[in-house]
PDB file of C-alpha atoms in Angstrom:
ATOM      1  CA  UNK A   1      75.168 133.162 191.546  1.00 56.00           C
ATOM      2  CA  UNK A   2      77.200 130.709 193.116  1.00 59.00           C
ATOM      3  CA  UNK A   3      78.663 129.111 189.591  1.00 83.00           C
ATOM      4  CA  UNK A   4      82.298 130.317 188.239  1.00 92.00           C
ATOM      5  CA  UNK A   5      82.096 133.628 186.135  1.00 94.00           C
ATOM      6  CA  UNK A   6      82.181 131.573 182.831  1.00 94.00           C
ATOM      7  CA  UNK A   7      78.968 129.881 183.807  1.00 94.00           C
ATOM      8  CA  UNK A   8      77.536 133.383 184.969  1.00 95.00           C
ATOM      9  CA  UNK A   9      78.092 134.985 181.833  1.00 95.00           C
ATOM     10  CA  UNK A  10      76.762 131.899 179.682  1.00 95.00           C
ATOM     11  CA  UNK A  11      73.609 132.056 181.969  1.00 94.00           C
ATOM     12  CA  UNK A  12      72.990 135.432 181.035  1.00 94.00           C
ATOM     13  CA  UNK A  13      73.707 135.220 177.195  1.00 94.00           C
ATOM     14  CA  UNK A  14      71.255 132.350 177.011  1.00 93.00           C
ATOM     15  CA  UNK A  15      68.233 133.816 179.255  1.00 92.00           C
ATOM     16  CA  UNK A  16      68.686 137.069 176.853  1.00 91.00           C
ATOM     17  CA  UNK A  17      68.992 134.584 173.489  1.00 89.00           C
ATOM     18  CA  UNK A  18      65.810 135.245 171.133  1.00 80.00           C
ATOM     19  CA  UNK A  19      66.498 133.265 168.260  1.00 64.00           C
ATOM     20  CA  UNK A  20      63.865 135.248 166.068  1.00 56.00           C
ATOM     21  CA  UNK A  21      61.234 136.308 168.114  1.00 58.00           C
ATOM     22  CA  UNK A  22      62.194 139.935 168.283  1.00 57.00           C
ATOM     23  CA  UNK A  23      62.482 142.444 165.541  1.00 57.00           C
ATOM     24  CA  UNK A  24      66.128 144.004 166.116  1.00 61.00           C
ATOM     25  CA  UNK A  25      65.256 147.045 164.125  1.00 58.00           C
ATOM     26  CA  UNK A  26      62.044 147.868 166.391  1.00 57.00           C
ATOM     27  CA  UNK A  27      64.266 147.191 169.399  1.00 57.00           C
ATOM     28  CA  UNK A  28      66.622 149.686 168.545  1.00 59.00           C
ATOM     29  CA  UNK A  29      64.095 152.313 167.851  1.00 51.00           C
ATOM     30  CA  UNK A  30      62.870 151.320 171.492  1.00 57.00           C
ATOM     31  CA  UNK A  31      66.540 151.447 172.941  1.00 58.00           C
ATOM     32  CA  UNK A  32      66.003 147.569 173.767  1.00 63.00           C
ATOM     33  CA  UNK A  33      68.361 146.157 171.321  1.00 69.00           C
ATOM     34  CA  UNK A  34      71.142 145.761 174.181  1.00 77.00           C
ATOM     35  CA  UNK A  35      68.968 143.578 176.199  1.00 80.00           C
ATOM     36  CA  UNK A  36      68.513 140.816 173.628  1.00 87.00           C
ATOM     37  CA  UNK A  37      70.708 138.137 171.465  1.00 88.00           C
ATOM     38  CA  UNK A  38      69.335 137.850 168.442  1.00 85.00           C
ATOM     39  CA  UNK A  39      71.335 135.196 166.365  1.00 87.00           C
ATOM     40  CA  UNK A  40      73.470 132.081 167.086  1.00 89.00           C
ATOM     41  CA  UNK A  41      76.097 134.067 165.421  1.00 88.00           C
ATOM     42  CA  UNK A  42      75.808 136.857 167.863  1.00 91.00           C
ATOM     43  CA  UNK A  43      75.599 134.422 170.871  1.00 92.00           C
ATOM     44  CA  UNK A  44      78.538 132.259 169.860  1.00 93.00           C
ATOM     45  CA  UNK A  45      80.785 135.963 169.699  1.00 93.00           C
ATOM     46  CA  UNK A  46      79.342 136.827 172.953  1.00 95.00           C
ATOM     47  CA  UNK A  47      80.269 133.387 174.546  1.00 95.00           C
ATOM     48  CA  UNK A  48      83.806 133.422 172.924  1.00 94.00           C
ATOM     49  CA  UNK A  49      84.459 137.106 174.491  1.00 95.00           C
ATOM     50  CA  UNK A  50      83.014 136.238 178.036  1.00 95.00           C
ATOM     51  CA  UNK A  51      85.151 133.044 178.076  1.00 95.00           C
ATOM     52  CA  UNK A  52      88.126 135.290 177.599  1.00 96.00           C
ATOM     53  CA  UNK A  53      87.220 137.657 180.115  1.00 96.00           C
ATOM     54  CA  UNK A  54      86.226 134.925 182.530  1.00 95.00           C
ATOM     55  CA  UNK A  55      89.877 133.710 181.961  1.00 95.00           C
ATOM     56  CA  UNK A  56      91.397 137.048 182.420  1.00 96.00           C
ATOM     57  CA  UNK A  57      89.647 138.006 185.444  1.00 96.00           C
ATOM     58  CA  UNK A  58      90.245 134.679 187.053  1.00 94.00           C
ATOM     59  CA  UNK A  59      94.129 134.969 186.656  1.00 95.00           C
ATOM     60  CA  UNK A  60      94.429 138.645 187.103  1.00 95.00           C
ATOM     61  CA  UNK A  61      91.789 139.310 189.925  1.00 96.00           C
ATOM     62  CA  UNK A  62      91.365 135.843 191.490  1.00 94.00           C
ATOM     63  CA  UNK A  63      89.216 136.919 194.362  1.00 95.00           C
ATOM     64  CA  UNK A  64      86.303 138.309 191.874  1.00 95.00           C
ATOM     65  CA  UNK A  65      83.786 135.620 191.907  1.00 93.00           C
ATOM     66  CA  UNK A  66      80.411 137.108 190.423  1.00 94.00           C
ATOM     67  CA  UNK A  67      79.897 138.969 187.424  1.00 95.00           C
ATOM     68  CA  UNK A  68      78.476 141.841 189.241  1.00 95.00           C
ATOM     69  CA  UNK A  69      81.517 142.307 191.340  1.00 95.00           C
ATOM     70  CA  UNK A  70      83.655 142.991 187.907  1.00 96.00           C
ATOM     71  CA  UNK A  71      84.905 146.471 187.740  1.00 95.00           C
ATOM     72  CA  UNK A  72      85.139 148.513 184.781  1.00 94.00           C
ATOM     73  CA  UNK A  73      89.048 148.968 185.197  1.00 93.00           C
ATOM     74  CA  UNK A  74      89.073 145.098 184.801  1.00 95.00           C
ATOM     75  CA  UNK A  75      87.644 145.446 181.794  1.00 96.00           C
ATOM     76  CA  UNK A  76      89.646 148.268 180.543  1.00 95.00           C
ATOM     77  CA  UNK A  77      92.767 146.065 181.386  1.00 94.00           C
ATOM     78  CA  UNK A  78      91.555 143.164 179.737  1.00 95.00           C
ATOM     79  CA  UNK A  79      91.017 145.011 176.345  1.00 94.00           C
ATOM     80  CA  UNK A  80      94.728 146.647 177.125  1.00 92.00           C
ATOM     81  CA  UNK A  81      96.052 143.138 176.942  1.00 93.00           C
ATOM     82  CA  UNK A  82      93.902 142.367 173.692  1.00 93.00           C
ATOM     83  CA  UNK A  83      95.509 145.213 172.178  1.00 89.00           C
ATOM     84  CA  UNK A  84      98.811 143.436 171.894  1.00 85.00           C
ATOM     85  CA  UNK A  85      97.516 141.127 169.357  1.00 90.00           C
ATOM     86  CA  UNK A  86      94.311 142.189 168.100  1.00 90.00           C
ATOM     87  CA  UNK A  87      93.570 144.503 165.160  1.00 88.00           C
ATOM     88  CA  UNK A  88      91.718 147.892 165.425  1.00 86.00           C
ATOM     89  CA  UNK A  89      88.173 146.417 164.003  1.00 90.00           C
ATOM     90  CA  UNK A  90      88.402 143.446 166.381  1.00 92.00           C
ATOM     91  CA  UNK A  91      89.032 145.788 169.461  1.00 93.00           C
ATOM     92  CA  UNK A  92      86.203 147.690 168.077  1.00 92.00           C
ATOM     93  CA  UNK A  93      84.045 144.313 168.000  1.00 93.00           C
ATOM     94  CA  UNK A  94      85.046 143.599 171.568  1.00 95.00           C
ATOM     95  CA  UNK A  95      83.648 146.990 172.973  1.00 94.00           C
ATOM     96  CA  UNK A  96      80.475 146.667 171.413  1.00 93.00           C
ATOM     97  CA  UNK A  97      80.011 143.136 172.817  1.00 95.00           C
ATOM     98  CA  UNK A  98      80.987 144.229 176.253  1.00 96.00           C
ATOM     99  CA  UNK A  99      78.287 146.886 176.094  1.00 94.00           C
ATOM    100  CA  UNK A 100      75.695 144.148 175.182  1.00 94.00           C
ATOM    101  CA  UNK A 101      77.475 141.751 178.161  1.00 95.00           C
ATOM    102  CA  UNK A 102      76.998 144.771 180.538  1.00 95.00           C
ATOM    103  CA  UNK A 103      73.333 144.933 179.556  1.00 92.00           C
ATOM    104  CA  UNK A 104      72.270 141.398 179.942  1.00 94.00           C
ATOM    105  CA  UNK A 105      74.344 140.782 183.184  1.00 94.00           C
ATOM    106  CA  UNK A 106      72.458 143.574 184.909  1.00 94.00           C
ATOM    107  CA  UNK A 107      69.076 142.231 183.333  1.00 93.00           C
ATOM    108  CA  UNK A 108      69.532 138.886 184.519  1.00 92.00           C
ATOM    109  CA  UNK A 109      71.426 139.216 187.752  1.00 93.00           C
ATOM    110  CA  UNK A 110      69.577 142.635 188.746  1.00 93.00           C
ATOM    111  CA  UNK A 111      72.775 144.614 189.098  1.00 93.00           C
ATOM    112  CA  UNK A 112      74.191 147.695 188.044  1.00 92.00           C
ATOM    113  CA  UNK A 113      77.726 146.908 186.554  1.00 92.00           C
ATOM    114  CA  UNK A 114      78.978 149.754 184.759  1.00 93.00           C
ATOM    115  CA  UNK A 115      81.712 148.396 182.244  1.00 94.00           C
ATOM    116  CA  UNK A 116      81.274 150.358 179.017  1.00 93.00           C
ATOM    117  CA  UNK A 117      80.525 154.053 179.817  1.00 89.00           C
ATOM    118  CA  UNK A 118      83.955 155.197 180.313  1.00 90.00           C
ATOM    119  CA  UNK A 119      85.697 152.309 178.494  1.00 93.00           C
ATOM    120  CA  UNK A 120      88.339 153.548 175.989  1.00 92.00           C
ATOM    121  CA  UNK A 121      89.077 151.276 172.799  1.00 91.00           C
ATOM    122  CA  UNK A 122      93.121 150.961 172.809  1.00 89.00           C
ATOM    123  CA  UNK A 123      95.035 151.461 169.861  1.00 84.00           C
ATOM    124  CA  UNK A 124      95.927 148.091 168.414  1.00 85.00           C
ATOM    125  CA  UNK A 125      99.719 147.333 168.883  1.00 78.00           C
ATOM    126  CA  UNK A 126      99.611 145.260 165.779  1.00 75.00           C
ATOM    127  CA  UNK A 127      99.594 148.421 163.610  1.00 57.00           C
ATOM    128  CA  UNK A 128     102.140 148.671 160.817  1.00 50.00           C
ATOM    129  CA  UNK A 129     102.701 152.376 161.965  1.00 50.00           C
ATOM    130  CA  UNK A 130     105.255 151.646 164.636  1.00 48.00           C
ATOM    131  CA  UNK A 131     105.891 155.353 165.596  1.00 47.00           C
ATOM    132  CA  UNK A 132     102.247 155.176 167.139  1.00 52.00           C
ATOM    133  CA  UNK A 133     103.723 152.715 169.665  1.00 67.00           C
ATOM    134  CA  UNK A 134     106.816 154.002 170.852  1.00 83.00           C
ATOM    135  CA  UNK A 135     107.246 156.014 174.001  1.00 89.00           C
ATOM    136  CA  UNK A 136     110.723 156.650 175.662  1.00 93.00           C
ATOM    137  CA  UNK A 137     110.762 155.576 179.388  1.00 94.00           C
ATOM    138  CA  UNK A 138     111.747 157.722 182.063  1.00 96.00           C
ATOM    139  CA  UNK A 139     114.563 155.371 182.837  1.00 96.00           C
ATOM    140  CA  UNK A 140     116.259 155.788 179.315  1.00 96.00           C
ATOM    141  CA  UNK A 141     115.613 159.396 179.759  1.00 97.00           C
ATOM    142  CA  UNK A 142     117.459 159.678 182.882  1.00 97.00           C
ATOM    143  CA  UNK A 143     120.218 157.814 181.632  1.00 97.00           C
ATOM    144  CA  UNK A 144     120.444 160.462 178.469  1.00 97.00           C
ATOM    145  CA  UNK A 145     120.472 163.554 181.169  1.00 97.00           C
ATOM    146  CA  UNK A 146     122.764 161.691 183.342  1.00 97.00           C
ATOM    147  CA  UNK A 147     125.628 161.062 180.397  1.00 97.00           C
ATOM    148  CA  UNK A 148     125.036 164.717 179.338  1.00 97.00           C
ATOM    149  CA  UNK A 149     125.965 165.982 182.955  1.00 96.00           C
ATOM    150  CA  UNK A 150     128.865 163.791 183.274  1.00 96.00           C
ATOM    151  CA  UNK A 151     130.278 164.816 180.311  1.00 95.00           C
ATOM    152  CA  UNK A 152     129.599 168.685 181.207  1.00 96.00           C
ATOM    153  CA  UNK A 153     127.474 168.968 177.893  1.00 94.00           C
ATOM    154  CA  UNK A 154     126.846 172.369 177.199  1.00 93.00           C
ATOM    155  CA  UNK A 155     125.192 171.521 173.919  1.00 96.00           C
ATOM    156  CA  UNK A 156     121.686 173.745 173.298  1.00 97.00           C
ATOM    157  CA  UNK A 157     120.228 170.337 172.325  1.00 97.00           C
ATOM    158  CA  UNK A 158     120.258 169.194 175.890  1.00 97.00           C
ATOM    159  CA  UNK A 159     118.232 172.025 177.161  1.00 97.00           C
ATOM    160  CA  UNK A 160     115.658 171.024 174.318  1.00 97.00           C
ATOM    161  CA  UNK A 161     115.739 167.410 175.539  1.00 97.00           C
ATOM    162  CA  UNK A 162     114.978 168.663 179.036  1.00 98.00           C
ATOM    163  CA  UNK A 163     112.114 171.051 177.683  1.00 98.00           C
ATOM    164  CA  UNK A 164     110.522 168.041 176.233  1.00 97.00           C
ATOM    165  CA  UNK A 165     110.831 166.054 179.533  1.00 97.00           C
ATOM    166  CA  UNK A 166     109.235 168.481 181.596  1.00 97.00           C
ATOM    167  CA  UNK A 167     106.255 169.876 179.489  1.00 97.00           C
ATOM    168  CA  UNK A 168     105.965 167.623 176.518  1.00 95.00           C
ATOM    169  CA  UNK A 169     107.171 170.203 174.039  1.00 95.00           C
ATOM    170  CA  UNK A 170     107.489 169.441 170.222  1.00 92.00           C
ATOM    171  CA  UNK A 171     111.095 170.104 169.158  1.00 93.00           C
ATOM    172  CA  UNK A 172     109.717 173.250 167.111  1.00 92.00           C
ATOM    173  CA  UNK A 173     108.273 174.421 170.316  1.00 94.00           C
ATOM    174  CA  UNK A 174     111.677 174.094 172.181  1.00 96.00           C
ATOM    175  CA  UNK A 175     113.527 175.987 169.412  1.00 95.00           C
ATOM    176  CA  UNK A 176     111.014 178.724 169.621  1.00 94.00           C
ATOM    177  CA  UNK A 177     111.179 179.157 173.338  1.00 96.00           C
ATOM    178  CA  UNK A 178     112.409 182.442 174.986  1.00 97.00           C
ATOM    179  CA  UNK A 179     112.720 183.533 178.467  1.00 97.00           C
ATOM    180  CA  UNK A 180     110.075 185.955 178.051  1.00 97.00           C
ATOM    181  CA  UNK A 181     107.563 182.904 177.854  1.00 97.00           C
ATOM    182  CA  UNK A 182     108.427 181.966 181.231  1.00 97.00           C
ATOM    183  CA  UNK A 183     106.289 183.565 184.140  1.00 97.00           C
ATOM    184  CA  UNK A 184     107.174 182.469 187.353  1.00 96.00           C
ATOM    185  CA  UNK A 185     104.938 185.124 189.306  1.00 96.00           C
ATOM    186  CA  UNK A 186     101.732 183.358 187.521  1.00 96.00           C
ATOM    187  CA  UNK A 187     103.796 179.882 187.273  1.00 97.00           C
ATOM    188  CA  UNK A 188     102.723 180.261 183.642  1.00 96.00           C
ATOM    189  CA  UNK A 189     104.845 178.825 180.450  1.00 96.00           C
ATOM    190  CA  UNK A 190     103.521 180.390 177.389  1.00 95.00           C
ATOM    191  CA  UNK A 191     104.475 177.975 174.243  1.00 94.00           C
ATOM    192  CA  UNK A 192     104.738 178.984 170.893  1.00 88.00           C
ATOM    193  CA  UNK A 193     102.933 176.202 168.784  1.00 78.00           C
ATOM    194  CA  UNK A 194     103.862 174.828 165.556  1.00 64.00           C
ATOM    195  CA  UNK A 195     101.486 173.704 162.346  1.00 57.00           C
ATOM    196  CA  UNK A 196      99.638 176.664 162.312  1.00 57.00           C
ATOM    197  CA  UNK A 197      97.989 175.986 165.764  1.00 63.00           C
ATOM    198  CA  UNK A 198      97.199 178.664 168.397  1.00 77.00           C
ATOM    199  CA  UNK A 199      99.769 179.026 171.244  1.00 88.00           C
ATOM    200  CA  UNK A 200      99.222 177.836 174.349  1.00 91.00           C
ATOM    201  CA  UNK A 201      99.658 178.577 178.332  1.00 94.00           C
ATOM    202  CA  UNK A 202     100.582 175.696 180.540  1.00 95.00           C
ATOM    203  CA  UNK A 203     100.972 175.633 184.364  1.00 95.00           C
ATOM    204  CA  UNK A 204     104.368 175.578 185.977  1.00 96.00           C
ATOM    205  CA  UNK A 205     104.943 172.927 188.503  1.00 95.00           C
ATOM    206  CA  UNK A 206     107.185 173.769 191.830  1.00 95.00           C
ATOM    207  CA  UNK A 207     109.604 170.913 190.620  1.00 94.00           C
ATOM    208  CA  UNK A 208     109.991 172.822 187.202  1.00 96.00           C
ATOM    209  CA  UNK A 209     111.039 176.437 188.736  1.00 97.00           C
ATOM    210  CA  UNK A 210     114.761 175.611 189.147  1.00 97.00           C
ATOM    211  CA  UNK A 211     115.278 174.356 185.720  1.00 97.00           C
ATOM    212  CA  UNK A 212     113.661 177.276 184.351  1.00 97.00           C
ATOM    213  CA  UNK A 213     115.474 179.596 186.355  1.00 97.00           C
ATOM    214  CA  UNK A 214     119.024 177.885 185.228  1.00 96.00           C
ATOM    215  CA  UNK A 215     118.184 178.083 181.249  1.00 97.00           C
ATOM    216  CA  UNK A 216     117.204 181.772 181.122  1.00 97.00           C
ATOM    217  CA  UNK A 217     119.571 183.093 183.213  1.00 96.00           C
ATOM    218  CA  UNK A 218     121.396 186.254 182.020  1.00 95.00           C
ATOM    219  CA  UNK A 219     119.721 185.882 178.558  1.00 97.00           C
ATOM    220  CA  UNK A 220     117.727 188.450 176.754  1.00 97.00           C
ATOM    221  CA  UNK A 221     113.958 188.342 177.261  1.00 97.00           C
ATOM    222  CA  UNK A 222     113.666 187.854 173.572  1.00 96.00           C
ATOM    223  CA  UNK A 223     116.539 185.400 172.736  1.00 97.00           C
ATOM    224  CA  UNK A 224     115.830 181.888 171.667  1.00 96.00           C
ATOM    225  CA  UNK A 225     117.035 179.632 174.289  1.00 97.00           C
ATOM    226  CA  UNK A 226     117.508 176.793 171.886  1.00 97.00           C
ATOM    227  CA  UNK A 227     119.158 178.604 169.015  1.00 96.00           C
ATOM    228  CA  UNK A 228     119.762 175.668 166.956  1.00 96.00           C
ATOM    229  CA  UNK A 229     117.960 173.708 164.396  1.00 94.00           C
ATOM    230  CA  UNK A 230     115.601 170.939 165.048  1.00 93.00           C
ATOM    231  CA  UNK A 231     117.026 168.358 163.272  1.00 92.00           C
ATOM    232  CA  UNK A 232     120.347 168.918 165.406  1.00 95.00           C
ATOM    233  CA  UNK A 233     118.370 168.482 168.607  1.00 95.00           C
ATOM    234  CA  UNK A 234     117.187 165.000 167.277  1.00 92.00           C
ATOM    235  CA  UNK A 235     120.350 163.953 165.876  1.00 93.00           C
ATOM    236  CA  UNK A 236     121.795 165.038 169.192  1.00 95.00           C
ATOM    237  CA  UNK A 237     119.345 162.581 170.939  1.00 95.00           C
ATOM    238  CA  UNK A 238     120.192 159.748 168.582  1.00 93.00           C
ATOM    239  CA  UNK A 239     123.651 159.841 169.144  1.00 94.00           C
ATOM    240  CA  UNK A 240     123.097 159.696 173.149  1.00 95.00           C
ATOM    241  CA  UNK A 241     120.681 156.860 172.697  1.00 94.00           C
ATOM    242  CA  UNK A 242     123.699 154.935 170.397  1.00 94.00           C
ATOM    243  CA  UNK A 243     126.236 155.858 173.005  1.00 95.00           C
ATOM    244  CA  UNK A 244     123.956 154.358 175.557  1.00 96.00           C
ATOM    245  CA  UNK A 245     123.140 151.301 173.684  1.00 94.00           C
ATOM    246  CA  UNK A 246     119.263 151.921 173.674  1.00 93.00           C
ATOM    247  CA  UNK A 247     119.015 153.003 170.135  1.00 90.00           C
ATOM    248  CA  UNK A 248     117.894 149.956 168.796  1.00 85.00           C
ATOM    249  CA  UNK A 249     114.313 150.772 170.906  1.00 84.00           C
ATOM    250  CA  UNK A 250     113.630 153.772 169.128  1.00 83.00           C
ATOM    251  CA  UNK A 251     115.443 153.997 165.906  1.00 75.00           C
ATOM    252  CA  UNK A 252     112.852 152.300 163.721  1.00 63.00           C
ATOM    253  CA  UNK A 253     110.131 154.614 164.719  1.00 56.00           C
ATOM    254  CA  UNK A 254     112.530 157.493 163.883  1.00 52.00           C
ATOM    255  CA  UNK A 255     110.257 160.162 165.834  1.00 65.00           C
ATOM    256  CA  UNK A 256     113.321 161.426 167.982  1.00 82.00           C
ATOM    257  CA  UNK A 257     111.989 164.036 170.804  1.00 89.00           C
ATOM    258  CA  UNK A 258     108.628 162.406 170.032  1.00 89.00           C
ATOM    259  CA  UNK A 259     109.149 159.456 172.212  1.00 92.00           C
ATOM    260  CA  UNK A 260     109.883 161.862 175.056  1.00 95.00           C
ATOM    261  CA  UNK A 261     106.606 163.870 174.178  1.00 93.00           C
ATOM    262  CA  UNK A 262     104.718 160.590 174.588  1.00 93.00           C
ATOM    263  CA  UNK A 263     106.326 159.580 178.019  1.00 95.00           C
ATOM    264  CA  UNK A 264     105.315 163.063 179.396  1.00 96.00           C
ATOM    265  CA  UNK A 265     101.887 162.361 177.821  1.00 95.00           C
ATOM    266  CA  UNK A 266     101.673 158.759 179.811  1.00 95.00           C
ATOM    267  CA  UNK A 267     102.906 160.675 183.094  1.00 97.00           C
ATOM    268  CA  UNK A 268     100.668 163.412 182.920  1.00 96.00           C
ATOM    269  CA  UNK A 269      97.670 161.209 182.232  1.00 95.00           C
ATOM    270  CA  UNK A 270      98.643 158.878 185.280  1.00 96.00           C
ATOM    271  CA  UNK A 271      98.614 162.141 187.300  1.00 96.00           C
ATOM    272  CA  UNK A 272      95.166 163.294 186.188  1.00 96.00           C
ATOM    273  CA  UNK A 273      93.549 159.731 187.109  1.00 95.00           C
ATOM    274  CA  UNK A 274      95.292 159.891 190.368  1.00 95.00           C
ATOM    275  CA  UNK A 275      93.405 163.140 190.981  1.00 96.00           C
ATOM    276  CA  UNK A 276      90.155 161.292 190.093  1.00 94.00           C
ATOM    277  CA  UNK A 277      89.448 162.293 186.620  1.00 94.00           C
ATOM    278  CA  UNK A 278      87.561 160.019 184.369  1.00 92.00           C
ATOM    279  CA  UNK A 279      89.295 158.150 181.333  1.00 91.00           C
ATOM    280  CA  UNK A 280      87.899 160.255 178.731  1.00 90.00           C
ATOM    281  CA  UNK A 281      88.553 163.730 180.784  1.00 93.00           C
ATOM    282  CA  UNK A 282      92.071 162.559 181.725  1.00 94.00           C
ATOM    283  CA  UNK A 283      92.844 161.928 177.837  1.00 93.00           C
ATOM    284  CA  UNK A 284      91.172 165.500 177.110  1.00 93.00           C
ATOM    285  CA  UNK A 285      93.201 167.259 179.713  1.00 94.00           C
ATOM    286  CA  UNK A 286      96.544 165.690 178.210  1.00 94.00           C
ATOM    287  CA  UNK A 287      95.506 166.584 175.040  1.00 93.00           C
ATOM    288  CA  UNK A 288      95.101 170.090 175.640  1.00 92.00           C
ATOM    289  CA  UNK A 289      98.507 170.066 177.642  1.00 94.00           C
ATOM    290  CA  UNK A 290      99.955 169.212 174.659  1.00 92.00           C
ATOM    291  CA  UNK A 291      98.388 171.294 172.118  1.00 90.00           C
ATOM    292  CA  UNK A 292      95.782 168.932 170.392  1.00 88.00           C
ATOM    293  CA  UNK A 293      92.483 170.714 171.621  1.00 79.00           C
ATOM    294  CA  UNK A 294      89.248 168.882 172.871  1.00 78.00           C
ATOM    295  CA  UNK A 295      88.141 165.573 171.910  1.00 72.00           C
ATOM    296  CA  UNK A 296      90.899 164.070 170.178  1.00 76.00           C
ATOM    297  CA  UNK A 297      90.824 160.465 171.878  1.00 72.00           C
ATOM    298  CA  UNK A 298      92.084 158.710 168.874  1.00 77.00           C
ATOM    299  CA  UNK A 299      94.958 161.035 168.617  1.00 79.00           C
ATOM    300  CA  UNK A 300      95.679 160.624 172.363  1.00 83.00           C
ATOM    301  CA  UNK A 301      95.645 156.983 172.081  1.00 83.00           C
ATOM    302  CA  UNK A 302      98.625 157.373 170.338  1.00 83.00           C
ATOM    303  CA  UNK A 303     100.198 159.078 173.056  1.00 89.00           C
ATOM    304  CA  UNK A 304      99.003 157.366 175.787  1.00 90.00           C
ATOM    305  CA  UNK A 305      99.542 153.724 175.744  1.00 86.00           C
ATOM    306  CA  UNK A 306      98.813 152.528 178.799  1.00 88.00           C
ATOM    307  CA  UNK A 307      94.832 153.405 179.479  1.00 91.00           C
ATOM    308  CA  UNK A 308      93.422 152.527 183.052  1.00 88.00           C
TER     309      UNK A 308
END
């Protein structure tokens, strides 16, 4: 296997190329359809994609010389990069072709490359729905808080923004939050969900304790901590962004606190991955944390924009 990656891919594709001898429907029934390249059109598509992958690996992972040494995370990062320019349909086709490339490479080179099983097809960044692709940076978020602290702001909207930044709450959830929803003994937070969904409990981390103690101090257990309208929270956020010169990043999306919610989603996903969870399990964990429930991969790809 001394040749370069592009040659190794081409060799695999050509060895798997049939050109009409096999019946694809029969092979599908027997579970053998991923081992054969059935047409010149399919061969061309596989060659084009494998050439792109080979170039990406060469540029990003120059020490990787053999196709069997290509890791799943490299393929994931390749797909993530293609999401900047490819639409949803093309990304889906790439996923299917990667599945076949994995099989024929393993068949030809007698290996155990695993690229597809935990692969997540990312959301296309060329979507017309810009709100799906806007997440606040933690740097911008901290700038908003620092400005408010320096101004000695006493706005309840600031507390809502902090709740969103700590726990990924929806703006409606911040405006329903009460002191009795905080259990520091059990280290649990009760969140009253919106949109007719079930309420949820999430873990309180040690780094959240001082903040929670500060916002509930001296308040009745059944008081609304953020006793203002939801719209007032988002207007406060927009004014802060304008004052800091960062409004242009977020105003087209017009998502308000939702940008912060997506920031938290990405951070939580990163944490779950570091803990050793698979990509799919990490997306599920984030989905439950945010109140979306299980098996909502397509929804969560609108929140977690860097899948790795």
